[in-house]
PDB file of C-alpha atoms in Angstrom:
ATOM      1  CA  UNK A 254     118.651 120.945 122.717  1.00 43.00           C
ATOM      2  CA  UNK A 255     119.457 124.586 123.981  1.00 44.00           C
ATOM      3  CA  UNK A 256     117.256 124.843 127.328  1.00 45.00           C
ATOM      4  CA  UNK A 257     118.157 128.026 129.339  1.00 42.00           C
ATOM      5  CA  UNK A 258     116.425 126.166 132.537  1.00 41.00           C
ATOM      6  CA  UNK A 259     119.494 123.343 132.425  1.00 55.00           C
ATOM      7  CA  UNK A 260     122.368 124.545 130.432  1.00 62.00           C
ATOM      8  CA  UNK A 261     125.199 126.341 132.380  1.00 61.00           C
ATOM      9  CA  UNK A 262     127.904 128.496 130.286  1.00 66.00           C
ATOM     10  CA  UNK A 263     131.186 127.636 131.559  1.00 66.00           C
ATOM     11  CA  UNK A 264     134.275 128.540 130.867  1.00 71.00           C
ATOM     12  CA  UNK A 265     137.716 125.892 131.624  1.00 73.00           C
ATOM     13  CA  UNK A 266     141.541 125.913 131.486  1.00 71.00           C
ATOM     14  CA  UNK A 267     143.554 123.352 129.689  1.00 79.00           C
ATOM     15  CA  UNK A 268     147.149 124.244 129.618  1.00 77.00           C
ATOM     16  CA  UNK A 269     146.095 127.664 130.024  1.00 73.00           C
ATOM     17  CA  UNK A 270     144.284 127.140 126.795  1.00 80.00           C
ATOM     18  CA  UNK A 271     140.187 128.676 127.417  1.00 84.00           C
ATOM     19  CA  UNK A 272     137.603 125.500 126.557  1.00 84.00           C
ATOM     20  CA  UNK A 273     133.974 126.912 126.550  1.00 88.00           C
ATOM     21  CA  UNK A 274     131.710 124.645 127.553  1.00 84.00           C
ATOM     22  CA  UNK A 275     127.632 124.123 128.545  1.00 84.00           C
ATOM     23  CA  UNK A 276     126.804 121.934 131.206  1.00 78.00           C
ATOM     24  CA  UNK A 277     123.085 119.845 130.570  1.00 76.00           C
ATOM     25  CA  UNK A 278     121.974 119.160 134.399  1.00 67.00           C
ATOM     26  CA  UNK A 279     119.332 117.031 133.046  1.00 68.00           C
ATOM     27  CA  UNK A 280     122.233 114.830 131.029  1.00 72.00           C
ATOM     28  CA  UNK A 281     124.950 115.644 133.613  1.00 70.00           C
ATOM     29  CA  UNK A 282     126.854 116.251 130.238  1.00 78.00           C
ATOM     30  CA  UNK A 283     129.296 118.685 128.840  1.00 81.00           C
ATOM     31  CA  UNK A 284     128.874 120.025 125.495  1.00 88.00           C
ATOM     32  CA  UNK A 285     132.452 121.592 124.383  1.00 88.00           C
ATOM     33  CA  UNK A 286     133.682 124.210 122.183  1.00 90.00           C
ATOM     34  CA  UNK A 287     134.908 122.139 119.010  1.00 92.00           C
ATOM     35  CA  UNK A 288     136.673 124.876 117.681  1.00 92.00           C
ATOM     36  CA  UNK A 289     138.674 125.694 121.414  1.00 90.00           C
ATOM     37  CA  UNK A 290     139.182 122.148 121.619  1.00 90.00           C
ATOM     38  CA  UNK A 291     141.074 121.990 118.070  1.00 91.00           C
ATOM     39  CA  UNK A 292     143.195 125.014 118.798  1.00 89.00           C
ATOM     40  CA  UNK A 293     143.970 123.545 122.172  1.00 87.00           C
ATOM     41  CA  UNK A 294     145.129 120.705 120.569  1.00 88.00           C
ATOM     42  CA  UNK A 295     146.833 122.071 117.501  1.00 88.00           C
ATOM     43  CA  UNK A 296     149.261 124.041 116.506  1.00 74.00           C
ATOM     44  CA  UNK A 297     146.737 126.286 114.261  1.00 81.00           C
ATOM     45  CA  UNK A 298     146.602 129.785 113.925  1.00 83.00           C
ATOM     46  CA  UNK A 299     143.229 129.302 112.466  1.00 91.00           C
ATOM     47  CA  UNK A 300     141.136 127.024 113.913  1.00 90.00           C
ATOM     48  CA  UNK A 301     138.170 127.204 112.377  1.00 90.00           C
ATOM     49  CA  UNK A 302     139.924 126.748 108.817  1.00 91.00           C
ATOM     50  CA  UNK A 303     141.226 123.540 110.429  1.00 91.00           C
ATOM     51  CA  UNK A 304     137.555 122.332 111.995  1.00 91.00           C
ATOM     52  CA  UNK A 305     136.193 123.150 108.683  1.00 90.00           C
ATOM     53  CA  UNK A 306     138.387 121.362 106.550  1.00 90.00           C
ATOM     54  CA  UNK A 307     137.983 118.562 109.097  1.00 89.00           C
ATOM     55  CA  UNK A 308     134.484 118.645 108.878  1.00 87.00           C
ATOM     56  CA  UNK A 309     134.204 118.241 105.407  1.00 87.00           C
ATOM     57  CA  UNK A 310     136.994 115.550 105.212  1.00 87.00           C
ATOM     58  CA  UNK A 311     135.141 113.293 108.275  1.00 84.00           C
ATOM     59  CA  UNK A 312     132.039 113.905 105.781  1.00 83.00           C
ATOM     60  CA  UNK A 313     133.489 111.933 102.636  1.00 82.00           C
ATOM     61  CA  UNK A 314     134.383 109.534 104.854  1.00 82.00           C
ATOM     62  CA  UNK A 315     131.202 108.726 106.423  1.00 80.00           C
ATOM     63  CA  UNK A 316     132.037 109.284 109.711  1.00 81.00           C
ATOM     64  CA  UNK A 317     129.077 109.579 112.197  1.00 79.00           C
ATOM     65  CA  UNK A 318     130.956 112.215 114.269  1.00 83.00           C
ATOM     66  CA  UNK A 319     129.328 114.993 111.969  1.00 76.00           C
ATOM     67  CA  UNK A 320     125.767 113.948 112.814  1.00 80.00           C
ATOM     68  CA  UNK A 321     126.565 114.241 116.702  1.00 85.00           C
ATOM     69  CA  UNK A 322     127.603 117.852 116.399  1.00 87.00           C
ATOM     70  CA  UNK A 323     125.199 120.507 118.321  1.00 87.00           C
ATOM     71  CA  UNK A 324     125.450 123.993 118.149  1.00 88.00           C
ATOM     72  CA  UNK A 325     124.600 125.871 120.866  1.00 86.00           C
ATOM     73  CA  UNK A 326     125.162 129.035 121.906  1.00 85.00           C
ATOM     74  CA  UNK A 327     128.255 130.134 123.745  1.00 85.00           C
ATOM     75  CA  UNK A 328     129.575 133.329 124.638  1.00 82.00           C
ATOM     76  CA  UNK A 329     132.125 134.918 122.237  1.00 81.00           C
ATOM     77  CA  UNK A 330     136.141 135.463 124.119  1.00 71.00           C
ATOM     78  CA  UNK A 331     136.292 138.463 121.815  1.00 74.00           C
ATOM     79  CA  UNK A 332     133.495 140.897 121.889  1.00 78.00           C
ATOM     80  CA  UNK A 333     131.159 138.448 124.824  1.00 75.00           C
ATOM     81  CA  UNK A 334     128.240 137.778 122.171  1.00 82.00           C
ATOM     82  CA  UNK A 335     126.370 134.997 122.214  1.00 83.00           C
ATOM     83  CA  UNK A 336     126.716 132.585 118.674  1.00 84.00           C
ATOM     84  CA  UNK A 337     125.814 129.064 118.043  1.00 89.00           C
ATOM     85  CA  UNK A 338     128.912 127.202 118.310  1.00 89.00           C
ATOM     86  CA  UNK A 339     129.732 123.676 116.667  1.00 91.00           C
ATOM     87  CA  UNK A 340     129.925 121.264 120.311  1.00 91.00           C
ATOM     88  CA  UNK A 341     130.312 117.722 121.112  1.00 90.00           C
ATOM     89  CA  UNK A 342     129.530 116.140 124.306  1.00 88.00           C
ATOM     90  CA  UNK A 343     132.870 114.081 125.748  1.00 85.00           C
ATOM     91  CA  UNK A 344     131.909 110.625 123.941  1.00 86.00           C
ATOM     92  CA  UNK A 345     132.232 112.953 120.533  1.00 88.00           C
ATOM     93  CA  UNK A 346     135.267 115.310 121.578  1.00 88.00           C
ATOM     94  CA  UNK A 347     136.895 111.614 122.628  1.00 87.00           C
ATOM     95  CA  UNK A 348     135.927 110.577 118.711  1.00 87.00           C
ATOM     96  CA  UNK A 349     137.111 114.044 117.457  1.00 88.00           C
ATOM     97  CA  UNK A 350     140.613 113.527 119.564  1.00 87.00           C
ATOM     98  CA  UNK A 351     141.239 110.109 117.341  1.00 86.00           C
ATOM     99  CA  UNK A 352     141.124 112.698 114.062  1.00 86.00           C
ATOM    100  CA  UNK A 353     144.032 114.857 115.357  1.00 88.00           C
ATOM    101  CA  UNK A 354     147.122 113.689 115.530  1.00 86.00           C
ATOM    102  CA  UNK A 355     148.373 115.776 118.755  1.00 87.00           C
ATOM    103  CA  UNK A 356     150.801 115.097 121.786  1.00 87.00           C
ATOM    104  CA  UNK A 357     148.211 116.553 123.917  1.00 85.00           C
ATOM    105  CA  UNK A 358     145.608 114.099 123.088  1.00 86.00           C
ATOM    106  CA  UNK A 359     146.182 112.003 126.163  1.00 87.00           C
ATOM    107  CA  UNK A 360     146.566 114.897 128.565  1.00 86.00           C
ATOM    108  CA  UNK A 361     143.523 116.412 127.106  1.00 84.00           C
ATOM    109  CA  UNK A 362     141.558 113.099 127.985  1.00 85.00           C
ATOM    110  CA  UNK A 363     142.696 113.023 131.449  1.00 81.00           C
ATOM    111  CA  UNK A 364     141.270 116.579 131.733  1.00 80.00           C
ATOM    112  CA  UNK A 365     137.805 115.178 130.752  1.00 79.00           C
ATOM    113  CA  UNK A 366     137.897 112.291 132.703  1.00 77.00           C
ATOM    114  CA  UNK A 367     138.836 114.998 135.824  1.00 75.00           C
ATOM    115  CA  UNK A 368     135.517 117.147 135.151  1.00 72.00           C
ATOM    116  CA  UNK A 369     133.291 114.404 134.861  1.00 69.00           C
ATOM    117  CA  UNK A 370     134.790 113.063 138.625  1.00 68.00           C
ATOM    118  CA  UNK A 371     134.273 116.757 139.522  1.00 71.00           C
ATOM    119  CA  UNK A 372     130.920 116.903 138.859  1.00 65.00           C
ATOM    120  CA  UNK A 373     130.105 113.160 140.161  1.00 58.00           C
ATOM    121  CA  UNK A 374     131.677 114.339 143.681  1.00 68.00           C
ATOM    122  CA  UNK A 375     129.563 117.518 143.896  1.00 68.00           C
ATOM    123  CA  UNK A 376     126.421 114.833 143.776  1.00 57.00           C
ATOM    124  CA  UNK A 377     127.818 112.860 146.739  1.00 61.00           C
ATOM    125  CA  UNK A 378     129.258 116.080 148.501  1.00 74.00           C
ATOM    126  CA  UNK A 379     126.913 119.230 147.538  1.00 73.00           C
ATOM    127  CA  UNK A 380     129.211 121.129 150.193  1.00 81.00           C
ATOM    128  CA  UNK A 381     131.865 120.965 146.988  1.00 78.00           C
ATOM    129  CA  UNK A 382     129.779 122.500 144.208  1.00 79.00           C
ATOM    130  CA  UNK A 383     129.087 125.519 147.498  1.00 85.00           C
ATOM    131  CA  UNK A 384     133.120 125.722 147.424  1.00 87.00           C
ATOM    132  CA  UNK A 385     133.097 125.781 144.151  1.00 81.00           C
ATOM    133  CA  UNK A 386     130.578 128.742 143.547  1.00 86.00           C
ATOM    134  CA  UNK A 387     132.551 130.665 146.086  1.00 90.00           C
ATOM    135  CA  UNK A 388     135.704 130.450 144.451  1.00 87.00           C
ATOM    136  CA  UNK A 389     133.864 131.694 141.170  1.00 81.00           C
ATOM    137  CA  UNK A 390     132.653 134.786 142.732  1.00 87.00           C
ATOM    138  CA  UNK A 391     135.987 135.140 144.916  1.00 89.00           C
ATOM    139  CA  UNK A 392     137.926 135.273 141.515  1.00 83.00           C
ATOM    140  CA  UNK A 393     135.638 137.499 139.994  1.00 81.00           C
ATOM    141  CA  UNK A 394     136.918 140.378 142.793  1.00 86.00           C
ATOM    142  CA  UNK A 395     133.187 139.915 144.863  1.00 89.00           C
ATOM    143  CA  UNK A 396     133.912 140.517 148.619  1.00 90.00           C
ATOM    144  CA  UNK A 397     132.574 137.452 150.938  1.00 93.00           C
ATOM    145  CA  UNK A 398     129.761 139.635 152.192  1.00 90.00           C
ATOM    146  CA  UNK A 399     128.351 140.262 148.887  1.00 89.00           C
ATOM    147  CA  UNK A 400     129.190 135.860 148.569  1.00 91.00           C
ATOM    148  CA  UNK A 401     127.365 135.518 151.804  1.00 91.00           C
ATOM    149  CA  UNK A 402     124.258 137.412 150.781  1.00 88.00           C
ATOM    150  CA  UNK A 403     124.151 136.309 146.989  1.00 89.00           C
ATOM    151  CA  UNK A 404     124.091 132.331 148.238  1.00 91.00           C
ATOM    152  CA  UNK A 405     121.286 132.733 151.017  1.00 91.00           C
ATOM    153  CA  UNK A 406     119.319 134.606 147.939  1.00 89.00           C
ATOM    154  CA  UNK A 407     119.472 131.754 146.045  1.00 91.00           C
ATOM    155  CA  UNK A 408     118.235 129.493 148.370  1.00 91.00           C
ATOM    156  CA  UNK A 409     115.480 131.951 149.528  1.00 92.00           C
ATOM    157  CA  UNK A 410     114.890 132.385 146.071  1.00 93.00           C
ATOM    158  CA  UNK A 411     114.009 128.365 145.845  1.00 93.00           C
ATOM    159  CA  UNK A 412     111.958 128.456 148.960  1.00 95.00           C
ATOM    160  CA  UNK A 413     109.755 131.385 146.788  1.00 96.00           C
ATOM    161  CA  UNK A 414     109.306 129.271 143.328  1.00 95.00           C
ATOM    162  CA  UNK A 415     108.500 126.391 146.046  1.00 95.00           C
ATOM    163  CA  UNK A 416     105.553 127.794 147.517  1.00 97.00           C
ATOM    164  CA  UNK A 417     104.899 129.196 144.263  1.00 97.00           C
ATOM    165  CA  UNK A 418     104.727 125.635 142.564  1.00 95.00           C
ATOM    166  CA  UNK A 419     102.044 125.138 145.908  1.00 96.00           C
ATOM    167  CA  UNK A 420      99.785 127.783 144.930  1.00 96.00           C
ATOM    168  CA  UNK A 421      99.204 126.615 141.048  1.00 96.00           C
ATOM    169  CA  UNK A 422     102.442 127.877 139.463  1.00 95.00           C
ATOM    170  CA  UNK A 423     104.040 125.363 136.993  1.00 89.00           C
ATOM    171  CA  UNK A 424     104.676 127.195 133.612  1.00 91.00           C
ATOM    172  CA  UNK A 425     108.218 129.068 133.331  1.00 88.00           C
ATOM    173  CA  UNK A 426     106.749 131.932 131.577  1.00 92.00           C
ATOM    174  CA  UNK A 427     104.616 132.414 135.319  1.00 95.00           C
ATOM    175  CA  UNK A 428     107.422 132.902 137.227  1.00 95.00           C
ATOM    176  CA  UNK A 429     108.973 135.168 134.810  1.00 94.00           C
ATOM    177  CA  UNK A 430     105.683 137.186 135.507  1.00 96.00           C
ATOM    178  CA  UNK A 431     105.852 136.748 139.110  1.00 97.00           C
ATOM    179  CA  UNK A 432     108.998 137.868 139.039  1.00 96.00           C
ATOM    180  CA  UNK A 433     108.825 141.035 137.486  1.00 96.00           C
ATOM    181  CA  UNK A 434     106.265 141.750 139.690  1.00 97.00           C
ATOM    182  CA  UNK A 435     108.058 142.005 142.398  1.00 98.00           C
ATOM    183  CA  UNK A 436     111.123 144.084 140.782  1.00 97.00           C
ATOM    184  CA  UNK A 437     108.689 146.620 139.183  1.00 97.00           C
ATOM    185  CA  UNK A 438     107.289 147.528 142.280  1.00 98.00           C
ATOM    186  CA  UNK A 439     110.503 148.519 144.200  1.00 98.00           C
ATOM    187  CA  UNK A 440     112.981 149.008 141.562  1.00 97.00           C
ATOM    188  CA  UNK A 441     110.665 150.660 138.656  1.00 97.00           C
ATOM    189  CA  UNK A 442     111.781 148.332 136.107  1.00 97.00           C
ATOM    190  CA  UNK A 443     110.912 144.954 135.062  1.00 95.00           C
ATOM    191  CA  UNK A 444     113.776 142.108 135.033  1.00 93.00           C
ATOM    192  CA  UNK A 445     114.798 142.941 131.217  1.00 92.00           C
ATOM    193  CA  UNK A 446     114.419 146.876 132.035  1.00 95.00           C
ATOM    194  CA  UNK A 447     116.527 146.499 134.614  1.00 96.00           C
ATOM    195  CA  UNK A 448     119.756 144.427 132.730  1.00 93.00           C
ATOM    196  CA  UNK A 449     118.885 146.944 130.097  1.00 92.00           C
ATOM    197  CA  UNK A 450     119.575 149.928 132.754  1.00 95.00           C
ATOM    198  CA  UNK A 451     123.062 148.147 133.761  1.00 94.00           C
ATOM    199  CA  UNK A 452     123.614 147.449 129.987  1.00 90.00           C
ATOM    200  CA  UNK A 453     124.085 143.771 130.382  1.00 88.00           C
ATOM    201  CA  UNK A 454     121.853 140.864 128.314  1.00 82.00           C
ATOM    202  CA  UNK A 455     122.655 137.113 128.858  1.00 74.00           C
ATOM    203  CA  UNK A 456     124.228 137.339 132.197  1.00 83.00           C
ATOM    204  CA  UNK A 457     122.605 136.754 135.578  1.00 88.00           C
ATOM    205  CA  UNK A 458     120.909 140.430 136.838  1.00 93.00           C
ATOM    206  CA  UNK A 459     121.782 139.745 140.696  1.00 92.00           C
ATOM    207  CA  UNK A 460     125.520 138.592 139.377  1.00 91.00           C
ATOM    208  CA  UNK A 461     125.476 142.479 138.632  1.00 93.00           C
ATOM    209  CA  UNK A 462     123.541 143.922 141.900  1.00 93.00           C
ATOM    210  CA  UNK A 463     125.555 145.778 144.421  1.00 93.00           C
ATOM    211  CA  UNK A 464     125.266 144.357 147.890  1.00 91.00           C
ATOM    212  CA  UNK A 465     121.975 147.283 148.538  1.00 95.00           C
ATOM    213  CA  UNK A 466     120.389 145.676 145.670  1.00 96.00           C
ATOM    214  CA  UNK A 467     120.655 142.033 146.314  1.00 93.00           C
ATOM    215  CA  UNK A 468     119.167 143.110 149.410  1.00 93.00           C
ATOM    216  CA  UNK A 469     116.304 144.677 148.322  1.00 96.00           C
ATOM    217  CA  UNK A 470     116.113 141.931 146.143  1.00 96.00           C
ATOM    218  CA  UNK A 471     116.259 139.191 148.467  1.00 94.00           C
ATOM    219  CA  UNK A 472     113.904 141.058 150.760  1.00 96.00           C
ATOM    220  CA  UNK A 473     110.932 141.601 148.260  1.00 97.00           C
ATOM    221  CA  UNK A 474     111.099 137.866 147.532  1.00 97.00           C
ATOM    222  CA  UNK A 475     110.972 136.719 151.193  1.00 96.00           C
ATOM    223  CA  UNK A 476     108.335 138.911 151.995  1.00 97.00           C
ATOM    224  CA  UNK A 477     106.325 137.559 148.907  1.00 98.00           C
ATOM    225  CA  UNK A 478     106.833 134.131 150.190  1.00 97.00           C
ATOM    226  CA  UNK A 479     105.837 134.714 153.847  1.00 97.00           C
ATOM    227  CA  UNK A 480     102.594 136.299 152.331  1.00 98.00           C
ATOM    228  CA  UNK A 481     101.992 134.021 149.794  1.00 97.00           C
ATOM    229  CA  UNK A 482     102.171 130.899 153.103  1.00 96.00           C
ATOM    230  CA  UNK A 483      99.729 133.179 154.492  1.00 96.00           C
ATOM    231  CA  UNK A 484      97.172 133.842 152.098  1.00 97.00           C
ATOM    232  CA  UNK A 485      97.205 131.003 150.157  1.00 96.00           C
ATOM    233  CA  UNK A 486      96.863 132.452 146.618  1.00 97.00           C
ATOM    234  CA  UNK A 487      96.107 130.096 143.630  1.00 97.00           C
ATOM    235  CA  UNK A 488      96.721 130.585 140.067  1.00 96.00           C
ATOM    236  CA  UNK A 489      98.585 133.337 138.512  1.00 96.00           C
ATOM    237  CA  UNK A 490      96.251 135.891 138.744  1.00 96.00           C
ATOM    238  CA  UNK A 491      95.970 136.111 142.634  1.00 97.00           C
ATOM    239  CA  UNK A 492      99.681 135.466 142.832  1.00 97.00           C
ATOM    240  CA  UNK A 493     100.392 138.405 140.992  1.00 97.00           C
ATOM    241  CA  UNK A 494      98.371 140.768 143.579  1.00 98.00           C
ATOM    242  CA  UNK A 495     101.220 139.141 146.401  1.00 98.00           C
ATOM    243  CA  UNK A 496     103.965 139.286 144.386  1.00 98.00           C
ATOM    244  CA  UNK A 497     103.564 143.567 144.079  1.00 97.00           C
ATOM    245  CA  UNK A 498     102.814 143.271 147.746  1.00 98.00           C
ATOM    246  CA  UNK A 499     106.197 141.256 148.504  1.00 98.00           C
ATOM    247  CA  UNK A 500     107.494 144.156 146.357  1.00 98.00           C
ATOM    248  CA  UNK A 501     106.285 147.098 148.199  1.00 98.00           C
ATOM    249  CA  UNK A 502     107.539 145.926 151.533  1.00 98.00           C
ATOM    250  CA  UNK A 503     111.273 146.066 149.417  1.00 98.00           C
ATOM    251  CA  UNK A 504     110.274 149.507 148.003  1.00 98.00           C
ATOM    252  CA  UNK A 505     109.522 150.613 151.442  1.00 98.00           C
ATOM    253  CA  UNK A 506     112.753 149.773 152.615  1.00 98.00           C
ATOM    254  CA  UNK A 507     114.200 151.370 149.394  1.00 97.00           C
ATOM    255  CA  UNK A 508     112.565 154.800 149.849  1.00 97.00           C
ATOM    256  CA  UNK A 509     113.717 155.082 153.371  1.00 97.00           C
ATOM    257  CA  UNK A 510     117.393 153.974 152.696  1.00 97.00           C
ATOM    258  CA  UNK A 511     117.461 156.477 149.677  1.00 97.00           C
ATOM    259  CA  UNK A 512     115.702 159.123 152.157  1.00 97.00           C
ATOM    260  CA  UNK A 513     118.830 158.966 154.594  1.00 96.00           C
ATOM    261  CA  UNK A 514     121.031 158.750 152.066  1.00 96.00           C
ATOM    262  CA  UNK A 515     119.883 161.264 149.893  1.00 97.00           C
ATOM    263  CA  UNK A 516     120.850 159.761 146.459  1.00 96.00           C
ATOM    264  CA  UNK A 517     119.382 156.254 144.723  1.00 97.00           C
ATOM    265  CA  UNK A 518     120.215 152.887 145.723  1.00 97.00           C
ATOM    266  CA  UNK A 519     119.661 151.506 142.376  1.00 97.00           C
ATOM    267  CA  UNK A 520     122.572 151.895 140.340  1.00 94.00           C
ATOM    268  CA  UNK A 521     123.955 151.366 136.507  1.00 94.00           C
ATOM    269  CA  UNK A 522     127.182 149.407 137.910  1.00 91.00           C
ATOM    270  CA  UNK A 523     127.692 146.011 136.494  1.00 91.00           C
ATOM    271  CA  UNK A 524     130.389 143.883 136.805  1.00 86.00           C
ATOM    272  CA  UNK A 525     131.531 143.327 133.274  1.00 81.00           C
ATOM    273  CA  UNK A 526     134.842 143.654 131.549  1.00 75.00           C
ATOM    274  CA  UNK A 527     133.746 143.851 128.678  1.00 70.00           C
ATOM    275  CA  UNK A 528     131.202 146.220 126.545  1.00 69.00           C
ATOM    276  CA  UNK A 529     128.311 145.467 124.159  1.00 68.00           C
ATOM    277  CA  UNK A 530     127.957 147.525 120.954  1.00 58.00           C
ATOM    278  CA  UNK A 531     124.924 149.355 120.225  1.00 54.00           C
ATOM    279  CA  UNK A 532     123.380 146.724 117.697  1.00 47.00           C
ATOM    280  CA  UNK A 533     120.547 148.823 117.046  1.00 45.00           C
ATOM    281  CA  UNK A 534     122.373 152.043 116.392  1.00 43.00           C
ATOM    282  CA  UNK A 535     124.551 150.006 114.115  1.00 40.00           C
ATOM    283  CA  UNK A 536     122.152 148.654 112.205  1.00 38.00           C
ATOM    284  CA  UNK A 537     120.078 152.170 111.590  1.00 42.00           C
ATOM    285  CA  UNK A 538     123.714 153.289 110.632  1.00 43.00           C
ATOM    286  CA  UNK A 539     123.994 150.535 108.385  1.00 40.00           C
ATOM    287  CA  UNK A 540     120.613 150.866 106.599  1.00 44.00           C
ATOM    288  CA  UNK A 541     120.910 154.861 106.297  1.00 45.00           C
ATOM    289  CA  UNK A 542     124.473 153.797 104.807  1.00 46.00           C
ATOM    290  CA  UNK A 543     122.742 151.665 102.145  1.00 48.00           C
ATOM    291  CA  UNK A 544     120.023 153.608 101.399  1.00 46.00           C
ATOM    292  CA  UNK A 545     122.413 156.094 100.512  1.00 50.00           C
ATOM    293  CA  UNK A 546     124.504 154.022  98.340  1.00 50.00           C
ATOM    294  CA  UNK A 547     121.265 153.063  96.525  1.00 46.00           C
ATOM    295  CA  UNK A 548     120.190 156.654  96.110  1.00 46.00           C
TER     296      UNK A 548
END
């Protein structure tokens, strides 16, 4: 089910309640948050106690509501992990709705009703899912020039995977190549280096790029696609060679802006408010903890 190519992580207000959910492009379906949904709904302090007894009670009664469940992974509110969650898409959370007896129940279905219409309009109007992207980054503090620069990557970043798709590309694990191709040449660091040198994981790289390096960014990936339309390169192999070049026309640009400036242009900011733990050096503290105990 989980597809990182068409699942979306979002995050949406009811009553000022927080309702993770994943979009599925390919569906046009939202897979919810059972457990956010409950507490929403409910009066519970513990809501997982309350979707688990729930659970097992829709069991003995042979309700097919259990079988639709699909866990997927969703980002944690507390610590920003990633951890399958139980979800339903809106025919089950509809189902799920009938099981709790709640005042909200009707004003909860209205919601629903309201995102699917949301997401309906943006395929009539695309100029409203735009809108809707800017308001995103506008509440996340991102200035309009940073907005401005971070949309026309996108699209030049579809104009790249389209003459990529041209030249023989079709596997995803070819444009992850491609990709880091290009960012190891100017930046140093290959796509995972680099989230690893602004300690982020899941989230988007160029979400957490100053405005310098979506620049940069942008720039290597334009100049891979102009020389890609020139020289016509098929397969992945001769790709690669004009992907590095794309890339050294943004390191170029990189070495002279540091030169003026005197310090790097590649920096360790990320926009997060919120900090990973060190998983590994918890779990060599763990296992030196243990060995101990055994000893």
């Amino acid at each position: 089910m989980e597809n990182k190519n068409k699942l979306e992580t979002i995050s949406n207000l009811f009553e000022g309640n927080e309702i993770r959910s994943i979009w599925d492009a390919d569906k046009e379906e939202y897979y919810f948050s059972v457990v956010d949904v409950i507490a929403a709904l409910t009066n519970s302090n513990i809501p997982k106690r309350y979707w688990s007894d729930l659970k097992r009670k829709l069991t003995e009664e042979g309700s097919q509501l259990y079988e639709n469940i699909v866990q997927l992974k969703i980002k944690s509110q507390k610590d920003g992990k990633s951890y399958l969650t139980d979800t339903l898409d809106t025919k089950g959370i509809l189902r799920l709705i009938e099981s709790i007896p709640s005042p909200k129940a009707e004003p909860f279905k209205l919601w629903l009703a309201q995102m699917g219409n949301d997401r309906i309009d943006e395929v009539f109007d695309p100029e409203i899912a735009i809108n809707r992207a800017i308001d995103y980054y506008r509440n996340r503090g991102y200035d309009d020039k940073w907005i401005e620069a971070r949309l026309k990557g996108i699209l030049d970043r579809k104009k790249l995977t389209d003459v990529w798709k041209e030249n023989g590309i079709t596997r995803n694990y070819e444009y992850a190549v491609l990709t880091n191709e290009i960012y190891q040449e100017w930046s140093g660091m290959k796509a995972s280096e680099y989230k690893e040198y602004k300690n982020i994981r899941k989230e988007s790289l160029r979400d957490n790029m100053t405005d310098v390096e979506v620049a940069l960014a942008n720039l290597g990936e334009i100049a891979t696609r102009e020389l890609a339309k020139r020289h016509k390169p098929y397969g992945l192999k001769e790709n690669k060679e004009i992907a590095k070049k794309g890339g050294h026309v943004a390191k170029v640009a990189r070495e002279d802006m540091e030169k003026e400036l005197g310090q790097s242009v590649v920096s360790k900011e990320n926009t997060l408010n919120y900090k990973y733990l060190d998983d590994n050096k918890t779990l060599k503290a763990k296992s030196k903890k243990e060995l101990k105990e055994k000893n």
